[in-house]
mmCIF file of C-alpha atoms in Angstrom:
data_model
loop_
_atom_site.group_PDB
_atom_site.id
_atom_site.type_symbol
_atom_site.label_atom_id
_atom_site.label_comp_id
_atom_site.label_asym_id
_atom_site.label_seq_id
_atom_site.Cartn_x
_atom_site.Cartn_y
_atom_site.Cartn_z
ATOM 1 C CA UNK A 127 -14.785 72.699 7.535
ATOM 2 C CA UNK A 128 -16.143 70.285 5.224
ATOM 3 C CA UNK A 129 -20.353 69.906 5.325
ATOM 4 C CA UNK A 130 -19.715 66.518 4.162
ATOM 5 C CA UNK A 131 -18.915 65.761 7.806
ATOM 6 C CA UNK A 132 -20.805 63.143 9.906
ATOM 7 C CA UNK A 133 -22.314 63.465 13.370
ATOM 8 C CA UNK A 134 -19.157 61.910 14.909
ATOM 9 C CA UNK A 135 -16.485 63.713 13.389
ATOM 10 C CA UNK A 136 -18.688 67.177 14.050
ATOM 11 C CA UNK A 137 -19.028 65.556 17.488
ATOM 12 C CA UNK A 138 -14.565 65.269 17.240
ATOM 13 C CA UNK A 139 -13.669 68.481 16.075
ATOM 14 C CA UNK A 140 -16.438 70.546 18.128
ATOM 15 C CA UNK A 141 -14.489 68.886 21.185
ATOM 16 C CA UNK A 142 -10.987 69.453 19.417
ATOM 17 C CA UNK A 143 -11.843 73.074 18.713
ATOM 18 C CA UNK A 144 -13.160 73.927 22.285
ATOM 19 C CA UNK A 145 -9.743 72.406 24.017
ATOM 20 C CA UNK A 146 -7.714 74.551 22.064
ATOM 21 C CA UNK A 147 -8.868 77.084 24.710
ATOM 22 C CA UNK A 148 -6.539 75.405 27.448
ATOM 23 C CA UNK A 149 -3.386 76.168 24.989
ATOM 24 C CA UNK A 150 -1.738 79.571 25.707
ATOM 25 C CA UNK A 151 1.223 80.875 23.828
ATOM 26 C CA UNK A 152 4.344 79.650 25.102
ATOM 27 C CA UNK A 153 3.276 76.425 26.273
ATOM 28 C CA UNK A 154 4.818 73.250 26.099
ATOM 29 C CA UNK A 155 1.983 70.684 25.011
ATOM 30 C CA UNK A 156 1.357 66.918 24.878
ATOM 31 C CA UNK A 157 -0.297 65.641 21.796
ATOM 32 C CA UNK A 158 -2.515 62.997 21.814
ATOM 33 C CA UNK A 159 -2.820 59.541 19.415
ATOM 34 C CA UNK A 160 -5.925 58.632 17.936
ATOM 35 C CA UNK A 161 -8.792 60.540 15.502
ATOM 36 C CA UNK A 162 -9.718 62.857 17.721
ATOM 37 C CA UNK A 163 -6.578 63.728 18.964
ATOM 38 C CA UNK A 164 -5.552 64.630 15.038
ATOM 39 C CA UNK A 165 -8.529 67.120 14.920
ATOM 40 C CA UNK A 166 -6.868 68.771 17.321
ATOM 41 C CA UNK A 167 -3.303 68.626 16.213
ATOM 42 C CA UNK A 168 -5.035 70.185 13.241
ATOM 43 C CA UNK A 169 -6.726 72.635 15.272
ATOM 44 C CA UNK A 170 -4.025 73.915 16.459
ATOM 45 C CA UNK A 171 -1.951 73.864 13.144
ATOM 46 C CA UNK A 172 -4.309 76.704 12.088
ATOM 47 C CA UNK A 173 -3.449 78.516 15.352
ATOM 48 C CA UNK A 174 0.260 78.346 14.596
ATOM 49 C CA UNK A 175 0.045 79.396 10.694
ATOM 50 C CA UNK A 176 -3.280 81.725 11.154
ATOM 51 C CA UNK A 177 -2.598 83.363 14.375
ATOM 52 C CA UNK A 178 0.822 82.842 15.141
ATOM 53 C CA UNK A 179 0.470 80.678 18.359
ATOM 54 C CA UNK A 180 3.756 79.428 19.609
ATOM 55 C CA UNK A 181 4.577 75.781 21.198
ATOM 56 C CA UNK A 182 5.680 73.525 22.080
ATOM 57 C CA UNK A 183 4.398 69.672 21.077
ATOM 58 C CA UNK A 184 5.502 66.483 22.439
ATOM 59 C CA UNK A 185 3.708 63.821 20.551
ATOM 60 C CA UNK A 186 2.608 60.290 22.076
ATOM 61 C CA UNK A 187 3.394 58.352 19.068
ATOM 62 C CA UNK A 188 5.250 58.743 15.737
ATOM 63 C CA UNK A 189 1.814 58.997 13.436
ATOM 64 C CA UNK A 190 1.243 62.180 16.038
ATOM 65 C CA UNK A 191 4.445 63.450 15.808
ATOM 66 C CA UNK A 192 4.389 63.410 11.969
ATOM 67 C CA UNK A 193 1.386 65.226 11.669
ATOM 68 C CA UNK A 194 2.215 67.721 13.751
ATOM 69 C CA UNK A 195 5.129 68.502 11.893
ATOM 70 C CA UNK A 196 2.988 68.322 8.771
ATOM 71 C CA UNK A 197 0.957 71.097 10.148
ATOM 72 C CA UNK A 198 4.074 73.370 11.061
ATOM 73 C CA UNK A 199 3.851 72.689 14.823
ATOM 74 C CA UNK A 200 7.787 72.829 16.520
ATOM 75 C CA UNK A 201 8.121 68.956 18.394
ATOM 76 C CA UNK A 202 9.787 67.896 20.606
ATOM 77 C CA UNK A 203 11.073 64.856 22.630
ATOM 78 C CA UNK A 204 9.381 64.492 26.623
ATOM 79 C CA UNK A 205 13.208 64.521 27.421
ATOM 80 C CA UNK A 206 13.835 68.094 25.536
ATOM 81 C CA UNK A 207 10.290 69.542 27.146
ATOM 82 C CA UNK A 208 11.316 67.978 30.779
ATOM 83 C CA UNK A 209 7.979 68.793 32.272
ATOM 84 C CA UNK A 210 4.699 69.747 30.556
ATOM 85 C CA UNK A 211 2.323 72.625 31.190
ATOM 86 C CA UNK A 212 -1.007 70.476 29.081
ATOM 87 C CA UNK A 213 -1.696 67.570 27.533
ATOM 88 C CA UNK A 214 -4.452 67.075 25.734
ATOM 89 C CA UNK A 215 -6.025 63.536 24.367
ATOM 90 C CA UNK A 216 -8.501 61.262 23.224
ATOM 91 C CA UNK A 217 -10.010 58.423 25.264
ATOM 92 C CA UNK A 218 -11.523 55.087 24.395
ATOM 93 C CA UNK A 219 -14.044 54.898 27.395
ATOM 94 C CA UNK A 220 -14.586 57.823 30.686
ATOM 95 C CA UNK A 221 -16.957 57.433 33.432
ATOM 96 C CA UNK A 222 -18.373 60.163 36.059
ATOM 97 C CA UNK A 223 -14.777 59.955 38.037
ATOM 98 C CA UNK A 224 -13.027 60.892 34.917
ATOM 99 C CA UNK A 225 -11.140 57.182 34.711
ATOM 100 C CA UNK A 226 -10.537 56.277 31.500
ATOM 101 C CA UNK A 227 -9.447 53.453 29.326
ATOM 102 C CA UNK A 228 -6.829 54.567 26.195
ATOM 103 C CA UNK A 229 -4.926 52.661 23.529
ATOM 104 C CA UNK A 230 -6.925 52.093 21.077
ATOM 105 C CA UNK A 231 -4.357 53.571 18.917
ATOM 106 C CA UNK A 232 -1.787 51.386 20.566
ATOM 107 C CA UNK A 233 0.278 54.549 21.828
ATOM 108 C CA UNK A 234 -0.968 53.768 25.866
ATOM 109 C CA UNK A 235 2.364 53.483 27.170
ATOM 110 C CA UNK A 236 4.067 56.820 25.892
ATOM 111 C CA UNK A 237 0.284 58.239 26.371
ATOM 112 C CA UNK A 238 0.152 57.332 30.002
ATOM 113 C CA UNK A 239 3.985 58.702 30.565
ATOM 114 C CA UNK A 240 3.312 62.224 28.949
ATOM 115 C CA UNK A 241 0.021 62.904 30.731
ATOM 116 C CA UNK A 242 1.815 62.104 34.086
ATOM 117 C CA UNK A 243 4.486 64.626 32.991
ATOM 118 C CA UNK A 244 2.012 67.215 32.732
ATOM 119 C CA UNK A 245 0.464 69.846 34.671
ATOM 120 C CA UNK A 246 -2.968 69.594 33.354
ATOM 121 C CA UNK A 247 -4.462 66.600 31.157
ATOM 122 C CA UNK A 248 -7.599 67.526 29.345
ATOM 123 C CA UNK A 249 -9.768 64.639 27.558
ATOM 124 C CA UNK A 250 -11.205 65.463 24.276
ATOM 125 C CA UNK A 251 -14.526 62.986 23.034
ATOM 126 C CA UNK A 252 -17.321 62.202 21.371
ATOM 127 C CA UNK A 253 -20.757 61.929 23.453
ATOM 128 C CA UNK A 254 -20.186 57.972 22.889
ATOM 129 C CA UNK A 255 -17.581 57.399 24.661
ATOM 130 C CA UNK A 256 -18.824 58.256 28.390
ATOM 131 C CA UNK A 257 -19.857 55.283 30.292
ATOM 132 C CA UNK A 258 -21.440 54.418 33.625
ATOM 133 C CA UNK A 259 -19.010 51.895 33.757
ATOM 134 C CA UNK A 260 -15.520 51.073 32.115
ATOM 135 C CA UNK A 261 -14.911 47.695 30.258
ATOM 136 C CA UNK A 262 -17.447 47.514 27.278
ATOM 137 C CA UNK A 263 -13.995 48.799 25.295
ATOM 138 C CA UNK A 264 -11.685 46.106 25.300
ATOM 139 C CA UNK A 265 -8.517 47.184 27.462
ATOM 140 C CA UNK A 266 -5.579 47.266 25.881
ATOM 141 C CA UNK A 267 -2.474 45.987 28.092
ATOM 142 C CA UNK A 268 1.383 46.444 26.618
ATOM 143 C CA UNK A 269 3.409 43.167 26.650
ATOM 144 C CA UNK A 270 6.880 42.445 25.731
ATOM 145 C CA UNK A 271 7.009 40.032 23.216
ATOM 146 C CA UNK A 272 9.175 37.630 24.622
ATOM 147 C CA UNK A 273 7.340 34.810 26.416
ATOM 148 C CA UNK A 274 3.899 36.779 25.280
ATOM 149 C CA UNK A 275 1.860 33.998 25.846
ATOM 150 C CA UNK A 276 2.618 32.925 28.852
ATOM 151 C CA UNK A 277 2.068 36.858 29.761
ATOM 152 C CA UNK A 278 -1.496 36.522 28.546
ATOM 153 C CA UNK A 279 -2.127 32.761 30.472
ATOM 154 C CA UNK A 280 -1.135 34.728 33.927
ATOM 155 C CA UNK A 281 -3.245 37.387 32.959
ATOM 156 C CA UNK A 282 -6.103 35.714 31.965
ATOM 157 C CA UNK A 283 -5.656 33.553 35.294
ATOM 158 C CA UNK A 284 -5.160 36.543 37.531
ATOM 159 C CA UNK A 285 -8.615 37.716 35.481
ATOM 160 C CA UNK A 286 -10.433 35.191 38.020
ATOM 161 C CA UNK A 287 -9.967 36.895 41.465
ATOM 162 C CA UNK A 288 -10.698 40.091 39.385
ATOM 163 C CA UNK A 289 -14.013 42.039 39.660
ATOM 164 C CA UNK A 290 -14.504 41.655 36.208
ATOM 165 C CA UNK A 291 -17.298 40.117 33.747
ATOM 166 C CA UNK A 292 -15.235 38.761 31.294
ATOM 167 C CA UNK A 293 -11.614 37.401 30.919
ATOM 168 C CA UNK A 294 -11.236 36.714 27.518
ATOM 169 C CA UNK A 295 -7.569 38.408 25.636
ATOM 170 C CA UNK A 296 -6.624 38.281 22.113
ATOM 171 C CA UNK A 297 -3.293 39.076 20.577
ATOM 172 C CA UNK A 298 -3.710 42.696 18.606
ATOM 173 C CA UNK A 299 -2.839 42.305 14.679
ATOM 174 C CA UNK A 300 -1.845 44.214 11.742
ATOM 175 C CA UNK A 301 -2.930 42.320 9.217
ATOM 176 C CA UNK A 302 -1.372 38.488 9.286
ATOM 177 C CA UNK A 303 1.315 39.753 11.535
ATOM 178 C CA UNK A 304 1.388 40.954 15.502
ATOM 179 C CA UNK A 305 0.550 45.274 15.754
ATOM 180 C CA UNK A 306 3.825 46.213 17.396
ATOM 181 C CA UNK A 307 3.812 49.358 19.619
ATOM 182 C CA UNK A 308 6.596 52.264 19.022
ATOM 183 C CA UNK A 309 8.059 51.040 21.802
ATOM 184 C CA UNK A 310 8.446 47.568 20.103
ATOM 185 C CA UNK A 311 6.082 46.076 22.143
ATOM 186 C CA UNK A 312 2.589 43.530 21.580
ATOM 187 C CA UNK A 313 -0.868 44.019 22.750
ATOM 188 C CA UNK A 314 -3.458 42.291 24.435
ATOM 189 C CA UNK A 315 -7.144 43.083 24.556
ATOM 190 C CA UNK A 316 -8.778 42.012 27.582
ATOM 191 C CA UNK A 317 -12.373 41.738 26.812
ATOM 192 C CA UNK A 318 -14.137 41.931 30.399
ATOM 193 C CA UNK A 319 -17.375 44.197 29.451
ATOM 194 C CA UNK A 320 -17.328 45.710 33.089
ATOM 195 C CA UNK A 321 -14.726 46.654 35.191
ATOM 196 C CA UNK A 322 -15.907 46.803 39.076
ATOM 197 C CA UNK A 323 -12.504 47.555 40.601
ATOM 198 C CA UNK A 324 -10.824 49.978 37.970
ATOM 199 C CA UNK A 325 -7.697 51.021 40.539
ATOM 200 C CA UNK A 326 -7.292 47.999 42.067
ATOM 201 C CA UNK A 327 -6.766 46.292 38.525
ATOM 202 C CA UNK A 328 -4.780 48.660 37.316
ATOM 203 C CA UNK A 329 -2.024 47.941 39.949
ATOM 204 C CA UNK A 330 -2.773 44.194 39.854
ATOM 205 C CA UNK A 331 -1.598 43.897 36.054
ATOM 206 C CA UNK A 332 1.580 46.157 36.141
ATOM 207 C CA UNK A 333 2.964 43.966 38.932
ATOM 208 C CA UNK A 334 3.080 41.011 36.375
ATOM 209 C CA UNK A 335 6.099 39.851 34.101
ATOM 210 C CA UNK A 336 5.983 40.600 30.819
ATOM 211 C CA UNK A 337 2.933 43.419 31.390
ATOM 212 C CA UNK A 338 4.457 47.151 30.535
ATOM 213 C CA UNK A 339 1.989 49.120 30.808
ATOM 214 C CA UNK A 340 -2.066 48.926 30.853
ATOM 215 C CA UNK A 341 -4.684 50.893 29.043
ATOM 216 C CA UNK A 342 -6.555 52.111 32.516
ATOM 217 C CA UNK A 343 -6.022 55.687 33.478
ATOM 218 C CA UNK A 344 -6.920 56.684 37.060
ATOM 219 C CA UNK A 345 -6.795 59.648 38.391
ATOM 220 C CA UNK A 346 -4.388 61.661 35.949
ATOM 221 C CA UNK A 347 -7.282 63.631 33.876
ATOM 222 C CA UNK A 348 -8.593 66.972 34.604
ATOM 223 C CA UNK A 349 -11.128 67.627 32.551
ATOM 224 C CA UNK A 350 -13.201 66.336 29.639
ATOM 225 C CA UNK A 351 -14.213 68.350 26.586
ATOM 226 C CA UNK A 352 -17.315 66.636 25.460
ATOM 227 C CA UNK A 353 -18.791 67.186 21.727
ATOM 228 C CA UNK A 354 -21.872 66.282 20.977
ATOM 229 C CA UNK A 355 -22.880 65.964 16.429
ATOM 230 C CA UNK A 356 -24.909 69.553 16.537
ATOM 231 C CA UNK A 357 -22.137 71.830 17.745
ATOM 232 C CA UNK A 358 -22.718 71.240 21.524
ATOM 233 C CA UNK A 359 -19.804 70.926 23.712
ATOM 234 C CA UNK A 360 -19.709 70.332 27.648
ATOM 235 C CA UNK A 361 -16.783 70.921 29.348
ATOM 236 C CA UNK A 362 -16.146 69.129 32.789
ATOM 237 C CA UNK A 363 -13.292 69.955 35.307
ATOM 238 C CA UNK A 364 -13.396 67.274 38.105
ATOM 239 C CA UNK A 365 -10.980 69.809 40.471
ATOM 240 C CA UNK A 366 -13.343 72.693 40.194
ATOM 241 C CA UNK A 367 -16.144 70.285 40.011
ATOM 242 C CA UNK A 368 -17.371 72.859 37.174
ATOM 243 C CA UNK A 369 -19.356 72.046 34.187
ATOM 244 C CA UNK A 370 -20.077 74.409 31.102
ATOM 245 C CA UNK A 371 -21.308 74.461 27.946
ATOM 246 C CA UNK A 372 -21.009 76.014 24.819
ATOM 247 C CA UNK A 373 -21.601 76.016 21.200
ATOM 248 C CA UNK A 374 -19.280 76.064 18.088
ATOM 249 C CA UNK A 375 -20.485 76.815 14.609
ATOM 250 C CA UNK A 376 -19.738 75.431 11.763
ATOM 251 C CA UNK A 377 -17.915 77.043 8.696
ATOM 252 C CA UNK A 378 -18.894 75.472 5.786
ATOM 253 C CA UNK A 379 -16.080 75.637 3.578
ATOM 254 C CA UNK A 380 -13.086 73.356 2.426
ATOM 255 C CA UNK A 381 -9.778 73.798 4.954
ATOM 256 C CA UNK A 382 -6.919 71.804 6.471
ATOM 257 C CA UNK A 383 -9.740 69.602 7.863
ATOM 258 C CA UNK A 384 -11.392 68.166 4.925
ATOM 259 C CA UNK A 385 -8.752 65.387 4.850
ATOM 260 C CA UNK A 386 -10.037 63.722 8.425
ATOM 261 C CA UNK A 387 -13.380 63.355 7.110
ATOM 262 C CA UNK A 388 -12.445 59.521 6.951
#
């Protein structure tokens, strides 16, 4: 790997590299969406070409998807795989219980329905991203666009009777233009710095018209891989109610990595 790397991204792949453990040869595998989900799609690009791993990937998004083809990985659709044995993922935001909040990437939606197809869902993340409580990351929410705005008025209404500390939503862009999902969808940020009630919002907003899907995932992960800038990595399993931790050195030399550096 690069030396050029900073903190973070040692903090990324050091978490990437340690997951890898949960994949097993034969194994039918959901890929996350994000940057530290591509360390590990890259991670485990070297397993296939280096040490002749075989599986199965079913990506959460078509940037994913591409890359893991890119890095010789076989993918496949959710419908192909039918059922998964791991998938493994970023996360925006986790707390003690293992809740998180995803779609920063904008890929919640087909996130959140491949880790609930899965036997096992394993987090992958920088030190940064735990949190005592959820809601300092904005939570993403997947709208249809038709009648979008009047989506985000009921939301932002409903936002009142929430336990929440904010209720302020903006419309996610690319540029001059709406960011529109795989799925074809919009996406509102709901900025509400604390979240008191994560469960009980959850099922408030998918019971809305117009909401798809929402950012807040309770109860579906397994375990967090943890890296921390010097090589550290902690890995938590909240069924086992294990924690361990390890250490990963660093090879200093130019690889399939160097590219993720950004």
């Amino acid at each position: 790997m690069s030396g050029e790397l900073s903190p973070i991204d040692k903090a990324k792949f050091v978490a990437a590299k340690r997951a890898c453990d949960f994949v097993e040869d034969g194994m039918r595998v959901g890929l996350g969406t994000g940057s530290t989900a591509a360390w590990l799609v890259r991670c485990l690009g070297e397993m296939v070409r280096d040490d002749g791993l075989r599986i199965k990937g079913v990506p959460t998004s078509s940037r994913t998807a591409q890359l893991a083809r890119d890095v010789g990985i076989e993918v496949i659709s959710l419908d192909e795989a039918k059922w998964l044995d791991l998938t493994i993922d970023g996360a925006d935001e986790f707390d003690g219980d293992l809740n998180l909040i995803k779609g920063g990437g904008g890929a919640l939606l087909q996130e959140k329905i491949v880790a609930t197809a899965s036997d096992q869902m394993v987090v992958i993340a920088d030190v940064g991203k735990e949190v005592q409580h959820l809601g300092a990351f904005p939570l993403p929410i997947e709208v249809i666009p038709f009648g979008w705005q009047t989506t985000q008025a009921l939301v932002e209404e409903t936002l009142i009777s929430m336990d929440v500390l904010g209720r302020n939503s903006t419309l996610r862009m690319n540029g001059e233009v709406p960011f529109i999902t795989d799925e074809g969808n919009y996406i509102l940020d709901l900025r509400l710095n604390r979240i008191g009630n994560a469960r009980q919002l959850a099922l408030v907003l998918n019971q809305m018209p117009g909401v798809v899907e929402n950012g807040l995932f309770i109860d579906i992960c397994d375990a967090v891989v943890i890296g921390y800038g010097d090589g550290r990595v902690e890995v938590r399993d909240i069924n086992e109610g294990t924690v361990a931790t390890d250490r990963l050195e660093f090879v200093e030399t130019d690889n399939l990595f160097s590219d993720l550096s950004d």
